[in-house]
Short mmCIF file of C-alpha atoms in Angstrom, two decimals:
data_model
loop_
_atom_site.label_atom_id
_atom_site.label_comp_id
_atom_site.label_asym_id
_atom_site.label_seq_id
_atom_site.Cartn_x
_atom_site.Cartn_y
_atom_site.Cartn_z
CA UNK A 1 42.50 54.07 64.07
CA UNK A 2 42.95 53.11 60.11
CA UNK A 3 39.61 52.65 58.83
CA UNK A 4 38.14 55.22 61.06
CA UNK A 5 41.00 57.77 59.36
CA UNK A 6 39.81 56.86 56.01
CA UNK A 7 36.44 58.16 57.18
CA UNK A 8 36.83 60.63 57.91
CA UNK A 9 39.40 61.72 54.45
CA UNK A 10 37.41 60.86 52.25
CA UNK A 11 33.97 59.09 51.80
CA UNK A 12 32.86 57.34 48.49
CA UNK A 13 29.78 58.56 46.63
CA UNK A 14 29.12 54.99 47.32
CA UNK A 15 26.23 54.12 49.61
CA UNK A 16 28.37 50.28 49.47
CA UNK A 17 30.96 52.75 51.11
CA UNK A 18 29.93 53.60 53.92
CA UNK A 19 28.24 50.47 55.15
CA UNK A 20 31.18 48.34 54.26
CA UNK A 21 33.27 50.93 56.68
CA UNK A 22 30.63 50.24 59.42
CA UNK A 23 30.86 46.97 59.47
CA UNK A 24 34.48 46.83 58.67
CA UNK A 25 34.38 49.42 62.52
CA UNK A 26 31.98 46.91 63.81
CA UNK A 27 33.74 43.47 63.40
CA UNK A 28 37.32 44.92 64.76
CA UNK A 29 34.60 44.37 68.14
CA UNK A 30 34.14 40.29 68.69
CA UNK A 31 30.87 39.59 69.71
CA UNK A 32 29.07 42.89 68.98
CA UNK A 33 25.80 43.59 67.78
CA UNK A 34 24.82 46.08 66.23
CA UNK A 35 21.73 47.77 65.67
CA UNK A 36 21.39 51.44 63.70
CA UNK A 37 19.01 53.82 62.21
CA UNK A 38 19.71 57.16 59.42
CA UNK A 39 17.88 59.52 58.87
CA UNK A 40 18.56 62.62 57.05
CA UNK A 41 15.56 65.29 57.80
CA UNK A 42 17.11 67.20 54.81
CA UNK A 43 17.87 65.04 51.65
CA UNK A 44 15.90 61.75 52.54
CA UNK A 45 18.65 60.01 52.62
CA UNK A 46 18.45 56.72 55.09
CA UNK A 47 21.15 53.89 55.88
CA UNK A 48 19.17 51.03 58.05
CA UNK A 49 21.82 47.82 59.59
CA UNK A 50 19.56 45.15 61.57
CA UNK A 51 17.17 48.42 62.45
CA UNK A 52 14.72 46.11 63.16
CA UNK A 53 16.50 43.54 65.48
CA UNK A 54 15.14 43.52 69.58
CA UNK A 55 17.34 45.22 71.88
CA UNK A 56 17.11 45.68 75.44
CA UNK A 57 16.09 48.84 75.64
CA UNK A 58 18.15 49.72 79.04
CA UNK A 59 17.52 53.91 79.62
CA UNK A 60 16.27 55.28 76.73
CA UNK A 61 12.97 53.52 77.23
CA UNK A 62 12.82 56.70 79.13
CA UNK A 63 12.62 59.12 75.87
CA UNK A 64 8.12 57.49 75.45
CA UNK A 65 8.09 57.96 78.78
CA UNK A 66 8.79 61.76 78.51
CA UNK A 67 6.94 61.81 75.58
CA UNK A 68 3.95 59.99 77.64
CA UNK A 69 4.53 62.65 80.51
CA UNK A 70 3.85 66.46 77.93
CA UNK A 71 0.57 64.14 76.76
CA UNK A 72 -0.58 64.38 79.71
CA UNK A 73 -0.04 67.08 80.89
CA UNK A 74 -1.46 69.35 78.44
CA UNK A 75 -4.88 67.01 78.37
CA UNK A 76 -5.20 67.84 81.70
CA UNK A 77 -4.82 63.97 84.02
CA UNK A 78 -2.03 66.76 86.15
CA UNK A 79 0.29 69.43 86.36
CA UNK A 80 3.72 69.76 86.04
CA UNK A 81 4.45 71.62 88.80
CA UNK A 82 2.69 69.04 90.58
CA UNK A 83 4.39 67.49 93.51
CA UNK A 84 5.10 63.65 92.94
CA UNK A 85 5.77 61.59 97.69
CA UNK A 86 9.02 60.20 96.59
CA UNK A 87 8.77 56.90 97.91
CA UNK A 88 11.29 54.12 96.69
CA UNK A 89 9.13 51.39 97.06
CA UNK A 90 8.09 50.27 93.44
CA UNK A 91 5.81 46.32 92.87
CA UNK A 92 7.49 43.92 90.76
CA UNK A 93 5.63 43.52 87.18
CA UNK A 94 5.79 39.73 88.04
CA UNK A 95 3.89 38.89 91.18
CA UNK A 96 3.52 42.66 91.86
CA UNK A 97 5.81 42.10 95.38
CA UNK A 98 7.52 45.18 95.96
CA UNK A 99 11.88 46.47 95.63
CA UNK A 100 13.63 49.29 96.03
CA UNK A 101 15.97 50.34 93.54
CA UNK A 102 19.78 50.64 94.91
CA UNK A 103 21.72 54.16 94.88
CA UNK A 104 25.04 52.75 94.29
CA UNK A 105 23.23 51.10 90.84
CA UNK A 106 21.52 54.70 89.92
CA UNK A 107 23.18 57.42 87.71
CA UNK A 108 21.80 60.30 89.71
CA UNK A 109 21.79 60.52 93.61
CA UNK A 110 19.95 63.12 93.92
CA UNK A 111 17.35 62.03 94.86
CA UNK A 112 17.96 59.53 97.37
CA UNK A 113 18.35 62.36 99.71
CA UNK A 114 14.80 63.26 98.88
CA UNK A 115 12.53 60.08 100.17
CA UNK A 116 9.20 61.76 101.44
CA UNK A 117 9.30 64.83 99.89
CA UNK A 118 7.04 66.13 97.10
CA UNK A 119 9.56 66.84 94.30
CA UNK A 120 7.81 68.80 90.50
CA UNK A 121 6.60 66.04 87.56
CA UNK A 122 9.31 68.81 86.32
CA UNK A 123 11.98 68.73 87.39
CA UNK A 124 11.83 64.08 87.39
CA UNK A 125 11.64 64.20 84.32
CA UNK A 126 14.21 66.67 83.54
CA UNK A 127 16.23 63.72 85.90
CA UNK A 128 14.97 60.85 84.14
CA UNK A 129 16.06 62.69 81.05
CA UNK A 130 20.20 64.78 81.72
CA UNK A 131 21.14 62.26 84.34
CA UNK A 132 19.17 59.68 83.44
CA UNK A 133 17.29 58.95 87.07
CA UNK A 134 16.13 55.21 88.31
CA UNK A 135 14.69 56.84 90.76
CA UNK A 136 12.81 59.33 88.70
CA UNK A 137 11.85 57.10 86.04
CA UNK A 138 10.19 54.56 88.07
CA UNK A 139 7.83 57.19 89.83
CA UNK A 140 6.83 58.81 86.71
CA UNK A 141 5.44 55.44 85.07
CA UNK A 142 4.07 54.59 87.90
CA UNK A 143 1.98 58.10 87.58
CA UNK A 144 1.24 56.97 83.68
CA UNK A 145 1.32 53.81 83.34
CA UNK A 146 3.88 51.18 81.55
CA UNK A 147 1.27 50.21 78.50
CA UNK A 148 0.26 53.62 77.86
CA UNK A 149 3.78 54.52 76.89
CA UNK A 150 3.32 51.36 74.89
CA UNK A 151 -0.02 52.01 72.86
CA UNK A 152 0.97 56.08 72.83
CA UNK A 153 4.25 54.41 70.68
CA UNK A 154 2.10 52.83 68.54
CA UNK A 155 0.54 55.40 67.55
CA UNK A 156 3.26 57.87 66.55
CA UNK A 157 4.28 54.36 64.43
CA UNK A 158 6.27 52.63 66.35
CA UNK A 159 5.20 48.80 65.99
CA UNK A 160 8.43 47.07 67.75
CA UNK A 161 9.02 48.83 70.58
CA UNK A 162 7.32 47.67 73.60
CA UNK A 163 7.46 49.68 77.48
CA UNK A 164 6.79 46.78 79.93
CA UNK A 165 7.85 48.37 83.26
CA UNK A 166 9.69 50.34 85.80
CA UNK A 167 13.66 49.41 85.95
CA UNK A 168 15.69 47.40 88.46
CA UNK A 169 12.94 45.15 88.52
CA UNK A 170 14.89 41.97 89.27
CA UNK A 171 11.61 39.47 89.16
CA UNK A 172 10.42 40.64 85.88
CA UNK A 173 14.18 40.50 84.67
CA UNK A 174 14.48 37.07 85.00
CA UNK A 175 11.63 35.77 84.03
CA UNK A 176 12.73 38.17 80.36
CA UNK A 177 9.79 40.81 80.99
CA UNK A 178 12.28 43.62 79.39
CA UNK A 179 11.95 46.76 78.13
CA UNK A 180 12.94 46.78 73.76
CA UNK A 181 13.41 48.30 71.11
CA UNK A 182 14.03 48.11 67.75
CA UNK A 183 16.65 50.95 65.80
CA UNK A 184 14.14 51.64 63.71
CA UNK A 185 11.61 52.91 66.42
CA UNK A 186 13.81 54.66 68.01
CA UNK A 187 14.81 56.85 65.54
CA UNK A 188 10.31 57.23 64.65
CA UNK A 189 10.30 58.82 68.08
CA UNK A 190 12.93 60.95 68.05
CA UNK A 191 12.18 61.92 64.33
CA UNK A 192 8.47 62.58 65.66
CA UNK A 193 9.82 64.82 68.11
CA UNK A 194 12.11 66.73 65.83
CA UNK A 195 8.84 67.66 63.95
CA UNK A 196 6.65 68.87 66.12
CA UNK A 197 4.09 65.54 65.97
CA UNK A 198 4.73 63.69 69.07
CA UNK A 199 2.93 65.86 70.79
CA UNK A 200 2.15 69.93 70.79
CA UNK A 201 4.37 71.45 69.06
CA UNK A 202 5.57 73.53 72.41
CA UNK A 203 5.41 70.22 74.26
CA UNK A 204 7.76 69.04 71.81
CA UNK A 205 10.05 72.45 71.82
CA UNK A 206 10.67 71.66 74.86
CA UNK A 207 11.18 67.66 74.80
CA UNK A 208 14.23 69.07 72.49
CA UNK A 209 15.52 71.17 75.45
CA UNK A 210 15.57 68.27 77.93
CA UNK A 211 17.50 66.51 75.59
CA UNK A 212 19.47 69.00 74.04
CA UNK A 213 20.43 69.20 77.55
CA UNK A 214 22.54 65.36 78.38
CA UNK A 215 25.02 64.84 80.36
CA UNK A 216 27.06 61.90 79.40
CA UNK A 217 28.51 62.51 76.27
CA UNK A 218 30.77 59.90 75.51
CA UNK A 219 28.76 58.62 72.35
CA UNK A 220 27.94 60.19 69.82
CA UNK A 221 28.64 63.57 70.23
CA UNK A 222 32.27 62.01 71.26
CA UNK A 223 32.67 60.95 67.07
CA UNK A 224 30.83 65.12 66.25
CA UNK A 225 33.00 67.85 65.54
CA UNK A 226 33.15 70.19 68.36
CA UNK A 227 29.64 72.63 69.44
CA UNK A 228 27.78 70.09 67.19
CA UNK A 229 24.68 70.87 68.84
CA UNK A 230 22.65 66.70 69.65
CA UNK A 231 19.76 65.88 71.50
CA UNK A 232 20.15 62.25 73.16
CA UNK A 233 19.31 59.52 75.18
CA UNK A 234 22.57 57.38 76.52
CA UNK A 235 21.54 53.27 77.81
CA UNK A 236 23.26 50.98 78.94
CA UNK A 237 23.77 47.36 81.72
CA UNK A 238 25.70 45.08 81.01
CA UNK A 239 26.84 44.37 77.24
CA UNK A 240 24.24 46.86 76.57
CA UNK A 241 25.06 50.42 74.96
CA UNK A 242 22.82 52.81 73.56
CA UNK A 243 22.49 56.25 72.20
CA UNK A 244 19.85 57.59 70.55
CA UNK A 245 20.25 60.91 68.51
CA UNK A 246 18.77 64.30 66.75
CA UNK A 247 22.18 65.82 65.55
CA UNK A 248 22.60 69.06 64.74
CA UNK A 249 25.35 70.02 62.28
CA UNK A 250 26.74 72.89 61.65
CA UNK A 251 24.36 75.01 58.21
CA UNK A 252 21.86 72.39 57.98
CA UNK A 253 19.13 70.94 59.13
CA UNK A 254 19.65 68.12 60.82
CA UNK A 255 20.00 64.21 60.97
CA UNK A 256 18.61 61.32 63.40
CA UNK A 257 20.68 58.60 63.82
CA UNK A 258 20.22 55.40 66.73
CA UNK A 259 23.43 52.79 67.41
CA UNK A 260 21.96 50.15 69.95
CA UNK A 261 25.05 47.14 70.96
CA UNK A 262 25.76 44.59 72.96
CA UNK A 263 27.83 42.66 73.15
CA UNK A 264 30.75 44.15 74.19
CA UNK A 265 31.63 43.50 77.93
CA UNK A 266 33.88 46.93 78.60
CA UNK A 267 31.48 50.63 78.36
CA UNK A 268 34.39 51.78 77.21
CA UNK A 269 34.73 49.96 74.22
CA UNK A 270 31.63 49.96 73.28
CA UNK A 271 30.92 53.48 74.16
CA UNK A 272 34.28 54.40 71.43
CA UNK A 273 32.70 52.08 68.27
CA UNK A 274 29.14 54.78 68.82
CA UNK A 275 31.01 57.38 69.11
CA UNK A 276 33.52 55.74 65.74
CA UNK A 277 29.95 54.98 63.64
CA UNK A 278 29.07 58.40 64.61
CA UNK A 279 31.94 59.58 62.85
CA UNK A 280 31.46 58.27 59.99
CA UNK A 281 28.11 58.46 59.67
CA UNK A 282 28.45 62.48 60.23
CA UNK A 283 31.68 62.39 57.31
CA UNK A 284 28.59 60.53 54.87
CA UNK A 285 25.87 62.63 56.05
CA UNK A 286 28.52 65.47 54.81
CA UNK A 287 29.03 64.64 52.01
CA UNK A 288 26.01 63.70 50.45
CA UNK A 289 24.47 66.81 51.43
CA UNK A 290 27.31 68.63 49.63
CA UNK A 291 26.22 66.53 46.36
CA UNK A 292 23.33 66.95 47.00
CA UNK A 293 22.38 63.43 47.03
CA UNK A 294 20.02 61.09 48.24
CA UNK A 295 19.75 56.85 48.94
CA UNK A 296 18.56 53.68 51.10
CA UNK A 297 20.06 51.08 52.20
CA UNK A 298 19.56 48.63 54.22
CA UNK A 299 21.93 46.28 55.98
CA UNK A 300 20.57 42.83 58.38
#
């Protein structure tokens, strides 16, 4: 693609240039809406595009759940090696009625073969992030409570993200009771993990290790040079596709990049869009680091 090739060959000094390249790439996807937040943790260089626009959070909400789990375990509420009984039965936040998860709609099937067993909290947590297990997520939200997760996000400075419930709650979805987020809030949360303020430093180091083990890498990592380390969490439902990442370029400090998308029915195309934006941002970040410049720009 000509525009992307140009972005990779040379990024002009003007901040407007990187914005124009990103906006031109988005325009290639009819009906696409994108929220983006970029923050270089070394220079303070930032870029925000529709960063305060609310999107269905999809599985990115599992990162806030992870933070709450580590904080509560650190406070002594439970132990990470504590076993939780797996029961495929959850209560809708719409009316309290029971619902079950569908194995065919879950990206991880392993827990469905362990119903009736006790599985450790830390095992469920890892599956929730690295394999995006819905079963693990709902079990863990039952443990800590969605309201508590949202309160913790507010304490970290994420003012718009809302964690209301687990996943696949059809009655809640029909009533518009959904988990939502913004690109800016996810960037705040990831920065807090990277800088060790989301929880005690030992816990945030464990969080980073789990995020680095992410198994779905067709979005932000796909736009980066081979071997680049990325601590991230993806999310997707119908016509919604996201990736929220801490990127570790070789030889320099990391940057945070969050790309949220909706309006693209084809998941392959939305993943490619996110990967292409990732490539443009990486090229910009590398050029900015080489020049030693910094700037802030916002587009809505």
